[in-house]
């Protein structure tokens, strides 16, 4: 994805004007994983409230991406493959952070 495409997607995300396509799905997945990752990695630097807000924003973007994921199944492109791969990472990451949270709370 070129830098110009990335900037265009960034603007559409902020304006909530995403077209249902693999590029939009991919952008949402990257944003979702970035939020959830930041909430875990920067755990010492951020408050519990900020960490929870990042996770919630990540879940919101992941949910929006899941609504477009069917497009990745019918398209044959690198972006479609990236969508499927990042969806797998997102699901795995969500399960592992849930398990870690449950273990540390007991």
mmCIF file of N, CA, C and O in Angstrom, residues 52-106:
data_model
loop_
_atom_site.group_PDB
_atom_site.id
_atom_site.type_symbol
_atom_site.label_atom_id
_atom_site.label_comp_id
_atom_site.label_asym_id
_atom_site.label_seq_id
_atom_site.Cartn_x
_atom_site.Cartn_y
_atom_site.Cartn_z
ATOM 1 N N UNK A 52 -8.075 0.586 29.200
ATOM 2 C CA UNK A 52 -9.400 0.062 28.886
ATOM 3 C C UNK A 52 -10.002 0.799 27.693
ATOM 4 O O UNK A 52 -10.639 0.192 26.840
ATOM 5 N N UNK A 53 -9.784 2.113 27.614
ATOM 6 C CA UNK A 53 -10.288 2.907 26.481
ATOM 7 C C UNK A 53 -9.647 2.458 25.176
ATOM 8 O O UNK A 53 -10.316 2.367 24.142
ATOM 9 N N UNK A 54 -8.331 2.191 25.206
ATOM 10 C CA UNK A 54 -7.647 1.705 23.998
ATOM 11 C C UNK A 54 -8.210 0.362 23.563
ATOM 12 O O UNK A 54 -8.432 0.119 22.374
ATOM 13 N N UNK A 55 -8.440 -0.524 24.520
ATOM 14 C CA UNK A 55 -9.000 -1.835 24.182
ATOM 15 C C UNK A 55 -10.391 -1.693 23.578
ATOM 16 O O UNK A 55 -10.717 -2.361 22.601
ATOM 17 N N UNK A 56 -11.215 -0.827 24.151
ATOM 18 C CA UNK A 56 -12.564 -0.629 23.625
ATOM 19 C C UNK A 56 -12.547 -0.049 22.216
ATOM 20 O O UNK A 56 -13.335 -0.455 21.357
ATOM 21 N N UNK A 57 -11.638 0.890 21.965
ATOM 22 C CA UNK A 57 -11.514 1.445 20.616
ATOM 23 C C UNK A 57 -11.056 0.368 19.642
ATOM 24 O O UNK A 57 -11.555 0.281 18.514
ATOM 25 N N UNK A 58 -10.125 -0.466 20.087
ATOM 26 C CA UNK A 58 -9.666 -1.572 19.253
ATOM 27 C C UNK A 58 -10.783 -2.543 18.923
ATOM 28 O O UNK A 58 -10.920 -2.993 17.784
ATOM 29 N N UNK A 59 -11.621 -2.857 19.906
ATOM 30 C CA UNK A 59 -12.751 -3.758 19.680
ATOM 31 C C UNK A 59 -13.743 -3.136 18.699
ATOM 32 O O UNK A 59 -14.283 -3.822 17.824
ATOM 33 N N UNK A 60 -13.953 -1.839 18.816
ATOM 34 C CA UNK A 60 -14.866 -1.144 17.898
ATOM 35 C C UNK A 60 -14.367 -1.251 16.463
ATOM 36 O O UNK A 60 -15.136 -1.567 15.541
ATOM 37 N N UNK A 61 -13.077 -0.986 16.262
ATOM 38 C CA UNK A 61 -12.524 -1.071 14.906
ATOM 39 C C UNK A 61 -12.493 -2.514 14.405
ATOM 40 O O UNK A 61 -12.728 -2.783 13.231
ATOM 41 N N UNK A 62 -12.209 -3.462 15.291
ATOM 42 C CA UNK A 62 -12.178 -4.874 14.895
ATOM 43 C C UNK A 62 -13.577 -5.313 14.463
ATOM 44 O O UNK A 62 -13.741 -6.005 13.464
ATOM 45 N N UNK A 63 -14.596 -4.884 15.185
ATOM 46 C CA UNK A 63 -15.979 -5.217 14.838
ATOM 47 C C UNK A 63 -16.357 -4.637 13.478
ATOM 48 O O UNK A 63 -16.996 -5.309 12.655
ATOM 49 N N UNK A 64 -15.947 -3.403 13.231
ATOM 50 C CA UNK A 64 -16.214 -2.782 11.927
ATOM 51 C C UNK A 64 -15.500 -3.545 10.809
ATOM 52 O O UNK A 64 -16.060 -3.726 9.718
ATOM 53 N N UNK A 65 -14.284 -3.992 11.079
ATOM 54 C CA UNK A 65 -13.540 -4.759 10.067
ATOM 55 C C UNK A 65 -14.207 -6.102 9.793
ATOM 56 O O UNK A 65 -14.246 -6.558 8.643
ATOM 57 N N UNK A 66 -14.761 -6.728 10.833
ATOM 58 C CA UNK A 66 -15.413 -8.030 10.654
ATOM 59 C C UNK A 66 -16.629 -7.917 9.736
ATOM 60 O O UNK A 66 -16.971 -8.863 9.038
ATOM 61 N N UNK A 67 -17.261 -6.747 9.719
ATOM 62 C CA UNK A 67 -18.410 -6.545 8.840
ATOM 63 C C UNK A 67 -18.007 -6.482 7.370
ATOM 64 O O UNK A 67 -18.844 -6.611 6.488
ATOM 65 N N UNK A 68 -16.704 -6.264 7.115
ATOM 66 C CA UNK A 68 -16.205 -6.204 5.741
ATOM 67 C C UNK A 68 -15.385 -7.433 5.363
ATOM 68 O O UNK A 68 -14.952 -7.558 4.222
ATOM 69 N N UNK A 69 -15.171 -8.328 6.303
ATOM 70 C CA UNK A 69 -14.266 -9.454 6.070
ATOM 71 C C UNK A 69 -14.735 -10.372 4.944
ATOM 72 O O UNK A 69 -13.901 -10.979 4.262
ATOM 73 N N UNK A 70 -16.033 -10.467 4.716
ATOM 74 C CA UNK A 70 -16.524 -11.332 3.639
ATOM 75 C C UNK A 70 -15.923 -10.932 2.291
ATOM 76 O O UNK A 70 -15.752 -11.762 1.403
ATOM 77 N N UNK A 71 -15.561 -9.654 2.151
ATOM 78 C CA UNK A 71 -14.963 -9.196 0.898
ATOM 79 C C UNK A 71 -13.590 -9.816 0.662
ATOM 80 O O UNK A 71 -13.187 -10.054 -0.471
ATOM 81 N N UNK A 72 -12.872 -10.086 1.745
ATOM 82 C CA UNK A 72 -11.545 -10.703 1.617
ATOM 83 C C UNK A 72 -11.645 -12.147 1.144
ATOM 84 O O UNK A 72 -10.709 -12.671 0.547
ATOM 85 N N UNK A 73 -12.775 -12.779 1.405
ATOM 86 C CA UNK A 73 -12.957 -14.169 0.977
ATOM 87 C C UNK A 73 -13.252 -14.284 -0.513
ATOM 88 O O UNK A 73 -13.023 -15.340 -1.106
ATOM 89 N N UNK A 74 -13.748 -13.220 -1.100
ATOM 90 C CA UNK A 74 -14.096 -13.304 -2.523
ATOM 91 C C UNK A 74 -13.082 -12.584 -3.424
ATOM 92 O O UNK A 74 -13.152 -12.706 -4.634
ATOM 93 N N UNK A 75 -12.163 -11.840 -2.804
ATOM 94 C CA UNK A 75 -11.166 -11.109 -3.592
ATOM 95 C C UNK A 75 -9.841 -11.866 -3.549
ATOM 96 O O UNK A 75 -9.470 -12.426 -2.524
ATOM 97 N N UNK A 76 -9.135 -11.861 -4.657
ATOM 98 C CA UNK A 76 -7.825 -12.503 -4.723
ATOM 99 C C UNK A 76 -6.771 -11.414 -4.853
ATOM 100 O O UNK A 76 -6.481 -10.949 -5.950
ATOM 101 N N UNK A 77 -6.231 -10.977 -3.696
ATOM 102 C CA UNK A 77 -5.215 -9.935 -3.707
ATOM 103 C C UNK A 77 -4.363 -10.068 -2.448
ATOM 104 O O UNK A 77 -4.702 -10.797 -1.510
ATOM 105 N N UNK A 78 -3.266 -9.354 -2.452
ATOM 106 C CA UNK A 78 -2.390 -9.346 -1.283
ATOM 107 C C UNK A 78 -3.126 -8.750 -0.085
ATOM 108 O O UNK A 78 -3.035 -9.248 1.034
ATOM 109 N N UNK A 79 -3.893 -7.691 -0.328
ATOM 110 C CA UNK A 79 -4.635 -7.047 0.760
ATOM 111 C C UNK A 79 -5.663 -8.000 1.372
ATOM 112 O O UNK A 79 -5.866 -8.008 2.586
ATOM 113 N N UNK A 80 -6.302 -8.814 0.547
ATOM 114 C CA UNK A 80 -7.271 -9.779 1.058
ATOM 115 C C UNK A 80 -6.573 -10.806 1.951
ATOM 116 O O UNK A 80 -7.078 -11.146 3.033
ATOM 117 N N UNK A 81 -5.409 -11.272 1.525
ATOM 118 C CA UNK A 81 -4.638 -12.216 2.345
ATOM 119 C C UNK A 81 -4.204 -11.575 3.659
ATOM 120 O O UNK A 81 -4.250 -12.204 4.717
ATOM 121 N N UNK A 82 -3.800 -10.316 3.599
ATOM 122 C CA UNK A 82 -3.400 -9.606 4.811
ATOM 123 C C UNK A 82 -4.584 -9.464 5.760
ATOM 124 O O UNK A 82 -4.426 -9.597 6.976
ATOM 125 N N UNK A 83 -5.762 -9.209 5.231
ATOM 126 C CA UNK A 83 -6.962 -9.113 6.073
ATOM 127 C C UNK A 83 -7.198 -10.418 6.820
ATOM 128 O O UNK A 83 -7.461 -10.417 8.031
ATOM 129 N N UNK A 84 -7.115 -11.529 6.106
ATOM 130 C CA UNK A 84 -7.346 -12.822 6.734
ATOM 131 C C UNK A 84 -6.281 -13.134 7.777
ATOM 132 O O UNK A 84 -6.588 -13.638 8.865
ATOM 133 N N UNK A 85 -5.039 -12.816 7.466
ATOM 134 C CA UNK A 85 -3.948 -13.057 8.412
ATOM 135 C C UNK A 85 -4.111 -12.209 9.669
ATOM 136 O O UNK A 85 -4.006 -12.716 10.794
ATOM 137 N N UNK A 86 -4.392 -10.934 9.503
ATOM 138 C CA UNK A 86 -4.543 -10.049 10.662
ATOM 139 C C UNK A 86 -5.788 -10.388 11.480
ATOM 140 O O UNK A 86 -5.803 -10.186 12.696
ATOM 141 N N UNK A 87 -6.808 -10.917 10.835
ATOM 142 C CA UNK A 87 -7.983 -11.368 11.575
ATOM 143 C C UNK A 87 -7.599 -12.521 12.498
ATOM 144 O O UNK A 87 -8.018 -12.568 13.657
ATOM 145 N N UNK A 88 -6.793 -13.418 11.993
ATOM 146 C CA UNK A 88 -6.297 -14.518 12.828
ATOM 147 C C UNK A 88 -5.467 -14.013 13.995
ATOM 148 O O UNK A 88 -5.632 -14.463 15.132
ATOM 149 N N UNK A 89 -4.582 -13.052 13.721
ATOM 150 C CA UNK A 89 -3.797 -12.456 14.802
ATOM 151 C C UNK A 89 -4.700 -11.779 15.820
ATOM 152 O O UNK A 89 -4.492 -11.891 17.028
ATOM 153 N N UNK A 90 -5.701 -11.065 15.328
ATOM 154 C CA UNK A 90 -6.621 -10.361 16.227
ATOM 155 C C UNK A 90 -7.371 -11.320 17.131
ATOM 156 O O UNK A 90 -7.490 -11.087 18.332
ATOM 157 N N UNK A 91 -7.866 -12.412 16.560
ATOM 158 C CA UNK A 91 -8.581 -13.400 17.370
ATOM 159 C C UNK A 91 -7.664 -14.064 18.388
ATOM 160 O O UNK A 91 -8.041 -14.253 19.538
ATOM 161 N N UNK A 92 -6.460 -14.404 17.969
ATOM 162 C CA UNK A 92 -5.507 -15.017 18.883
ATOM 163 C C UNK A 92 -5.120 -14.058 19.989
ATOM 164 O O UNK A 92 -5.061 -14.429 21.167
ATOM 165 N N UNK A 93 -4.869 -12.813 19.621
ATOM 166 C CA UNK A 93 -4.482 -11.806 20.594
ATOM 167 C C UNK A 93 -5.604 -11.562 21.597
ATOM 168 O O UNK A 93 -5.378 -11.446 22.794
ATOM 169 N N UNK A 94 -6.835 -11.518 21.104
ATOM 170 C CA UNK A 94 -7.989 -11.302 21.986
ATOM 171 C C UNK A 94 -8.138 -12.445 22.974
ATOM 172 O O UNK A 94 -8.388 -12.222 24.157
ATOM 173 N N UNK A 95 -7.954 -13.655 22.501
ATOM 174 C CA UNK A 95 -8.065 -14.812 23.401
ATOM 175 C C UNK A 95 -6.951 -14.816 24.433
ATOM 176 O O UNK A 95 -7.180 -15.105 25.602
ATOM 177 N N UNK A 96 -5.728 -14.501 24.010
ATOM 178 C CA UNK A 96 -4.611 -14.543 24.956
ATOM 179 C C UNK A 96 -4.717 -13.431 25.993
ATOM 180 O O UNK A 96 -4.432 -13.648 27.164
ATOM 181 N N UNK A 97 -5.151 -12.234 25.595
ATOM 182 C CA UNK A 97 -5.288 -11.156 26.582
ATOM 183 C C UNK A 97 -6.440 -11.434 27.538
ATOM 184 O O UNK A 97 -6.360 -11.104 28.715
ATOM 185 N N UNK A 98 -7.487 -12.088 27.052
ATOM 186 C CA UNK A 98 -8.595 -12.476 27.943
ATOM 187 C C UNK A 98 -8.110 -13.509 28.948
ATOM 188 O O UNK A 98 -8.414 -13.415 30.136
ATOM 189 N N UNK A 99 -7.339 -14.485 28.475
ATOM 190 C CA UNK A 99 -6.823 -15.512 29.373
ATOM 191 C C UNK A 99 -5.875 -14.906 30.407
ATOM 192 O O UNK A 99 -5.930 -15.263 31.595
ATOM 193 N N UNK A 100 -5.021 -13.995 29.974
ATOM 194 C CA UNK A 100 -4.084 -13.355 30.908
ATOM 195 C C UNK A 100 -4.842 -12.531 31.943
ATOM 196 O O UNK A 100 -4.548 -12.584 33.143
ATOM 197 N N UNK A 101 -5.865 -11.815 31.504
ATOM 198 C CA UNK A 101 -6.679 -11.020 32.427
ATOM 199 C C UNK A 101 -7.363 -11.905 33.452
ATOM 200 O O UNK A 101 -7.400 -11.599 34.637
ATOM 201 N N UNK A 102 -7.899 -13.032 32.997
ATOM 202 C CA UNK A 102 -8.582 -13.954 33.910
ATOM 203 C C UNK A 102 -7.600 -14.563 34.896
ATOM 204 O O UNK A 102 -7.916 -14.727 36.075
ATOM 205 N N UNK A 103 -6.397 -14.897 34.436
ATOM 206 C CA UNK A 103 -5.399 -15.486 35.336
ATOM 207 C C UNK A 103 -4.914 -14.491 36.385
ATOM 208 O O UNK A 103 -4.722 -14.846 37.553
ATOM 209 N N UNK A 104 -4.708 -13.250 35.979
ATOM 210 C CA UNK A 104 -4.177 -12.263 36.920
ATOM 211 C C UNK A 104 -5.244 -11.764 37.889
ATOM 212 O O UNK A 104 -4.919 -11.243 38.950
ATOM 213 N N UNK A 105 -6.519 -11.895 37.540
ATOM 214 C CA UNK A 105 -7.574 -11.409 38.436
ATOM 215 C C UNK A 105 -7.931 -12.408 39.516
ATOM 216 O O UNK A 105 -8.621 -12.080 40.460
ATOM 217 N N UNK A 106 -7.494 -13.663 39.375
ATOM 218 C CA UNK A 106 -7.813 -14.669 40.394
ATOM 219 C C UNK A 106 -6.785 -14.735 41.481
ATOM 220 O O UNK A 106 -5.744 -14.243 41.456
#
